[in-house]
Tab-separated table of C-alpha atoms in Angstrom:
chain	number	residue	atom	x	y	z
A	180	UNK	CA	0.000	0.000	0.000
A	181	UNK	CA	0.920	3.637	-0.097
A	182	UNK	CA	3.171	5.017	2.618
A	183	UNK	CA	3.407	8.658	3.574
A	184	UNK	CA	6.329	9.663	5.805
A	185	UNK	CA	6.225	12.961	7.676
A	186	UNK	CA	9.218	14.492	9.444
A	187	UNK	CA	10.239	15.614	11.891
A	188	UNK	CA	8.009	13.979	14.497
A	189	UNK	CA	8.328	16.966	16.797
A	190	UNK	CA	9.989	20.352	16.941
A	191	UNK	CA	10.773	22.602	19.864
A	192	UNK	CA	11.473	26.117	18.662
A	193	UNK	CA	11.790	29.617	20.029
A	194	UNK	CA	9.322	32.328	19.177
A	195	UNK	CA	10.413	34.129	16.041
A	196	UNK	CA	12.185	31.146	14.479
A	197	UNK	CA	11.198	29.607	11.173
A	198	UNK	CA	9.821	26.050	11.032
A	199	UNK	CA	10.083	23.557	8.196
A	200	UNK	CA	8.522	20.118	7.870
A	201	UNK	CA	8.045	17.739	4.971
A	202	UNK	CA	6.233	14.683	3.729
A	203	UNK	CA	7.376	12.055	1.269
A	204	UNK	CA	5.396	9.331	-0.404
A	205	UNK	CA	6.216	6.082	-2.137
A	206	UNK	CA	3.523	6.916	-4.681
A	207	UNK	CA	2.630	9.874	-6.856
A	208	UNK	CA	-0.097	12.118	-5.505
A	209	UNK	CA	-2.432	14.455	-7.383
A	210	UNK	CA	-3.181	16.626	-4.368
A	211	UNK	CA	-1.303	17.614	-1.218
A	212	UNK	CA	-3.079	19.133	1.756
A	213	UNK	CA	-1.702	20.568	4.992
A	214	UNK	CA	-3.788	20.649	8.185
A	215	UNK	CA	-3.229	21.938	11.718
A	216	UNK	CA	-4.799	20.270	14.739
A	217	UNK	CA	-5.007	21.754	18.225
A	218	UNK	CA	-5.702	19.625	21.318
A	219	UNK	CA	-9.232	18.268	21.500
A	220	UNK	CA	-10.213	19.703	18.120
A	221	UNK	CA	-10.455	18.526	14.553
A	222	UNK	CA	-7.813	19.328	11.911
A	223	UNK	CA	-8.201	22.656	10.134
A	224	UNK	CA	-7.192	22.984	6.490
A	225	UNK	CA	-4.252	25.373	6.020
A	226	UNK	CA	-3.181	24.984	2.400
A	227	UNK	CA	-4.239	22.868	-0.585
A	228	UNK	CA	-1.860	22.130	-3.510
A	229	UNK	CA	-2.965	20.733	-6.851
A	230	UNK	CA	-0.050	21.017	-9.293
A	231	UNK	CA	3.528	19.763	-9.278
A	232	UNK	CA	5.840	22.659	-8.442
A	233	UNK	CA	3.024	24.783	-7.027
A	234	UNK	CA	4.071	27.128	-4.244
A	235	UNK	CA	1.244	28.575	-2.150
A	236	UNK	CA	1.242	30.925	0.837
A	237	UNK	CA	-1.311	31.558	3.560
A	238	UNK	CA	-0.042	34.364	5.789
A	239	UNK	CA	3.177	33.155	7.416
A	240	UNK	CA	2.682	29.655	5.993
A	241	UNK	CA	4.162	28.506	2.695
A	242	UNK	CA	3.763	25.062	1.174
A	243	UNK	CA	5.064	23.495	-2.015
A	244	UNK	CA	3.996	20.529	-4.134
A	245	UNK	CA	7.196	18.705	-5.082
A	246	UNK	CA	8.201	18.390	-8.729
A	247	UNK	CA	8.289	14.585	-8.493
A	248	UNK	CA	4.721	14.656	-7.032
A	249	UNK	CA	5.996	12.421	-4.242
A	250	UNK	CA	6.748	15.099	-1.674
A	251	UNK	CA	5.617	18.359	-0.137
A	252	UNK	CA	6.932	20.750	2.474
A	253	UNK	CA	5.410	23.327	4.806
A	254	UNK	CA	7.263	26.333	6.175
A	255	UNK	CA	6.127	28.586	9.006
A	256	UNK	CA	8.000	31.872	9.218
A	257	UNK	CA	8.533	33.951	12.358
A	258	UNK	CA	6.720	31.512	14.654
A	259	UNK	CA	4.423	32.778	17.399
A	260	UNK	CA	2.973	30.937	20.441
A	261	UNK	CA	-0.352	30.227	18.703
A	262	UNK	CA	1.479	28.150	16.075
A	263	UNK	CA	1.580	25.354	18.655
A	264	UNK	CA	-0.182	22.232	17.456
A	265	UNK	CA	0.172	19.138	15.318
A	266	UNK	CA	0.603	19.674	11.608
A	267	UNK	CA	-0.515	16.911	9.257
A	268	UNK	CA	0.166	16.420	5.606
A	269	UNK	CA	-2.289	14.483	3.482
A	270	UNK	CA	-2.095	13.339	-0.106
A	271	UNK	CA	-4.567	11.841	-2.496
A	272	UNK	CA	-4.541	9.896	-5.721
A	273	UNK	CA	-7.596	10.189	-7.886
A	274	UNK	CA	-8.753	6.752	-8.971
A	275	UNK	CA	-12.103	6.109	-10.556
A	276	UNK	CA	-12.921	9.797	-10.073
A	277	UNK	CA	-12.576	9.412	-6.313
A	278	UNK	CA	-9.624	10.479	-4.204
A	279	UNK	CA	-8.949	8.968	-0.790
A	280	UNK	CA	-6.616	10.809	1.535
A	281	UNK	CA	-3.494	9.273	3.067
A	282	UNK	CA	-2.287	11.092	6.190
A	283	UNK	CA	1.154	11.547	7.635
A	284	UNK	CA	1.666	10.839	11.349
A	285	UNK	CA	1.993	14.550	12.114
A	286	UNK	CA	4.637	17.004	13.303
A	287	UNK	CA	4.189	18.302	16.836
A	288	UNK	CA	5.292	21.943	17.053
A	289	UNK	CA	6.045	23.537	20.417
A	290	UNK	CA	6.916	27.234	20.534
A	291	UNK	CA	8.668	28.669	23.575
A	292	UNK	CA	8.733	32.406	24.336
B	107	UNK	CA	-22.808	29.140	10.876
B	108	UNK	CA	-21.932	26.523	8.289
B	109	UNK	CA	-19.965	23.580	9.549
B	110	UNK	CA	-19.674	20.031	10.759
B	111	UNK	CA	-21.068	19.116	14.155
B	112	UNK	CA	-20.031	15.993	15.996
B	113	UNK	CA	-21.703	14.809	19.177
B	114	UNK	CA	-21.180	13.950	21.882
B	115	UNK	CA	-17.745	15.406	22.621
B	116	UNK	CA	-16.982	12.577	25.058
B	117	UNK	CA	-18.527	9.105	25.119
B	118	UNK	CA	-18.041	6.108	27.360
B	119	UNK	CA	-18.833	2.545	26.337
B	120	UNK	CA	-19.381	-0.480	28.480
B	121	UNK	CA	-18.195	-3.911	27.435
B	122	UNK	CA	-20.525	-5.532	24.909
B	123	UNK	CA	-22.325	-2.284	24.156
B	124	UNK	CA	-22.870	-0.615	20.794
B	125	UNK	CA	-22.553	3.169	20.704
B	126	UNK	CA	-23.416	5.642	17.967
B	127	UNK	CA	-21.486	8.814	17.171
B	128	UNK	CA	-23.337	11.610	15.436
B	129	UNK	CA	-22.045	13.711	12.540
B	130	UNK	CA	-24.132	16.441	10.930
B	131	UNK	CA	-23.073	18.945	8.266
B	132	UNK	CA	-24.918	21.947	6.806
B	133	UNK	CA	-22.385	22.623	4.048
B	134	UNK	CA	-24.429	20.788	1.413
B	135	UNK	CA	-21.489	18.438	0.855
B	136	UNK	CA	-22.020	15.168	-0.991
B	137	UNK	CA	-19.053	13.311	0.500
B	138	UNK	CA	-18.672	12.386	4.162
B	139	UNK	CA	-15.996	10.422	5.998
B	140	UNK	CA	-15.181	8.842	9.351
B	141	UNK	CA	-11.613	8.607	10.636
B	142	UNK	CA	-10.041	7.135	13.715
B	143	UNK	CA	-7.080	8.896	15.348
B	144	UNK	CA	-4.742	7.193	17.801
B	145	UNK	CA	-1.852	8.963	19.580
B	146	UNK	CA	1.210	9.442	17.395
B	147	UNK	CA	-0.524	8.176	14.268
B	148	UNK	CA	-2.102	9.697	11.234
B	149	UNK	CA	-5.819	9.497	10.620
B	150	UNK	CA	-7.116	6.158	9.417
B	151	UNK	CA	-10.235	5.913	7.268
B	152	UNK	CA	-13.102	3.827	8.669
B	153	UNK	CA	-15.945	4.449	6.197
B	154	UNK	CA	-16.809	6.990	3.566
B	155	UNK	CA	-19.872	7.984	1.600
B	156	UNK	CA	-19.867	9.647	-1.812
B	157	UNK	CA	-23.591	10.281	-1.907
B	158	UNK	CA	-26.814	9.643	-0.021
B	159	UNK	CA	-27.718	5.958	0.423
B	160	UNK	CA	-24.228	4.846	-0.543
B	161	UNK	CA	-21.153	4.127	1.564
B	162	UNK	CA	-17.906	2.213	1.241
B	163	UNK	CA	-15.519	0.536	3.674
B	164	UNK	CA	-12.273	2.304	4.389
B	165	UNK	CA	-9.046	0.787	5.638
B	166	UNK	CA	-10.244	-0.219	9.138
B	167	UNK	CA	-14.005	-0.880	8.819
B	168	UNK	CA	-14.155	-4.040	10.953
B	169	UNK	CA	-16.254	-3.523	14.077
B	170	UNK	CA	-17.924	-0.360	12.739
B	171	UNK	CA	-21.090	0.368	10.790
B	172	UNK	CA	-22.559	3.495	9.176
B	173	UNK	CA	-25.667	4.729	7.408
B	174	UNK	CA	-26.304	7.631	5.028
B	175	UNK	CA	-30.060	8.120	4.873
B	176	UNK	CA	-29.814	11.905	4.649
B	177	UNK	CA	-27.280	14.102	2.884
B	178	UNK	CA	-26.444	16.029	6.038
B	179	UNK	CA	-26.046	13.076	8.402
B	180	UNK	CA	-23.511	10.215	8.579
B	181	UNK	CA	-23.696	8.441	11.954
B	182	UNK	CA	-21.053	5.912	12.974
B	183	UNK	CA	-21.846	2.929	15.200
B	184	UNK	CA	-19.006	1.347	17.124
B	185	UNK	CA	-20.138	-2.214	17.712
B	186	UNK	CA	-19.144	-4.665	20.426
B	187	UNK	CA	-17.090	-6.457	17.759
B	188	UNK	CA	-14.585	-3.570	17.822
B	189	UNK	CA	-12.205	-4.832	20.508
B	190	UNK	CA	-10.090	-1.707	20.814
B	191	UNK	CA	-12.519	1.196	20.399
B	192	UNK	CA	-10.752	3.757	22.596
B	193	UNK	CA	-9.738	6.562	20.223
B	194	UNK	CA	-10.562	10.027	18.930
B	195	UNK	CA	-13.103	9.818	16.104
B	196	UNK	CA	-13.241	12.486	13.438
B	197	UNK	CA	-15.928	13.120	10.865
B	198	UNK	CA	-15.209	15.071	7.694
B	199	UNK	CA	-17.077	16.242	4.623
B	200	UNK	CA	-16.241	17.591	1.171
B	201	UNK	CA	-18.056	18.795	-1.944
B	202	UNK	CA	-16.952	15.582	-3.586
B	203	UNK	CA	-14.135	13.057	-3.436
B	204	UNK	CA	-11.704	15.372	-5.208
B	205	UNK	CA	-12.122	18.390	-2.951
B	206	UNK	CA	-10.370	19.099	0.385
B	207	UNK	CA	-12.044	17.587	3.409
B	208	UNK	CA	-13.207	19.699	6.326
B	209	UNK	CA	-13.376	18.205	9.803
B	210	UNK	CA	-15.619	18.325	12.829
B	211	UNK	CA	-14.196	18.700	16.339
B	212	UNK	CA	-14.246	15.006	17.095
B	213	UNK	CA	-15.658	12.584	19.654
B	214	UNK	CA	-13.406	10.935	22.212
B	215	UNK	CA	-14.573	7.401	22.986
B	216	UNK	CA	-13.378	5.578	26.091
B	217	UNK	CA	-14.133	2.187	27.612
B	218	UNK	CA	-15.525	1.883	31.117
């Protein structure tokens, strides 16, 4: 089956630092999504990517769809305390006009003042 | 407000008991999904539905059942056959299978 590896597992950073995380897949994806989840809540969609090479920003967040279509990264610039949470990547392959998402295990981000 | 509502927030199950988790959406989405989340793992797909009166098994469907009698509702039943039901359950919906999924706030199920 498909495997989606997300790294790092966790990051402890100081406020103001930049954060980078990535996901790699053994298969080609048509779509990459990045979500953030805070404790006790559901994941919230941050960025959606649909084309190889696409670079998309959402405020201090920037994500890219890798050229090989097997990877994606998410950057957070100038981190602030509210960036704390678990960030998940998710990819999908469209088969039979239906795409099922595969999720990474998440990157736990902790921001210290 | 438009969104996905899951209830209850917390649920406790006794041995041998079936319990049903509610998921309602007012986004007019055709597709709905149920995921299970365990600590340190990604979300795993239990069941999904592309349209009313249709649903398909996901990767870990054993011990679970669903129905999709109305577009806005996709309840999940955790049956007594599910031997390790303690987890955080997330419901999601999307316009269709090719659009990003949006999640509810989850139900945490524990065993008494």
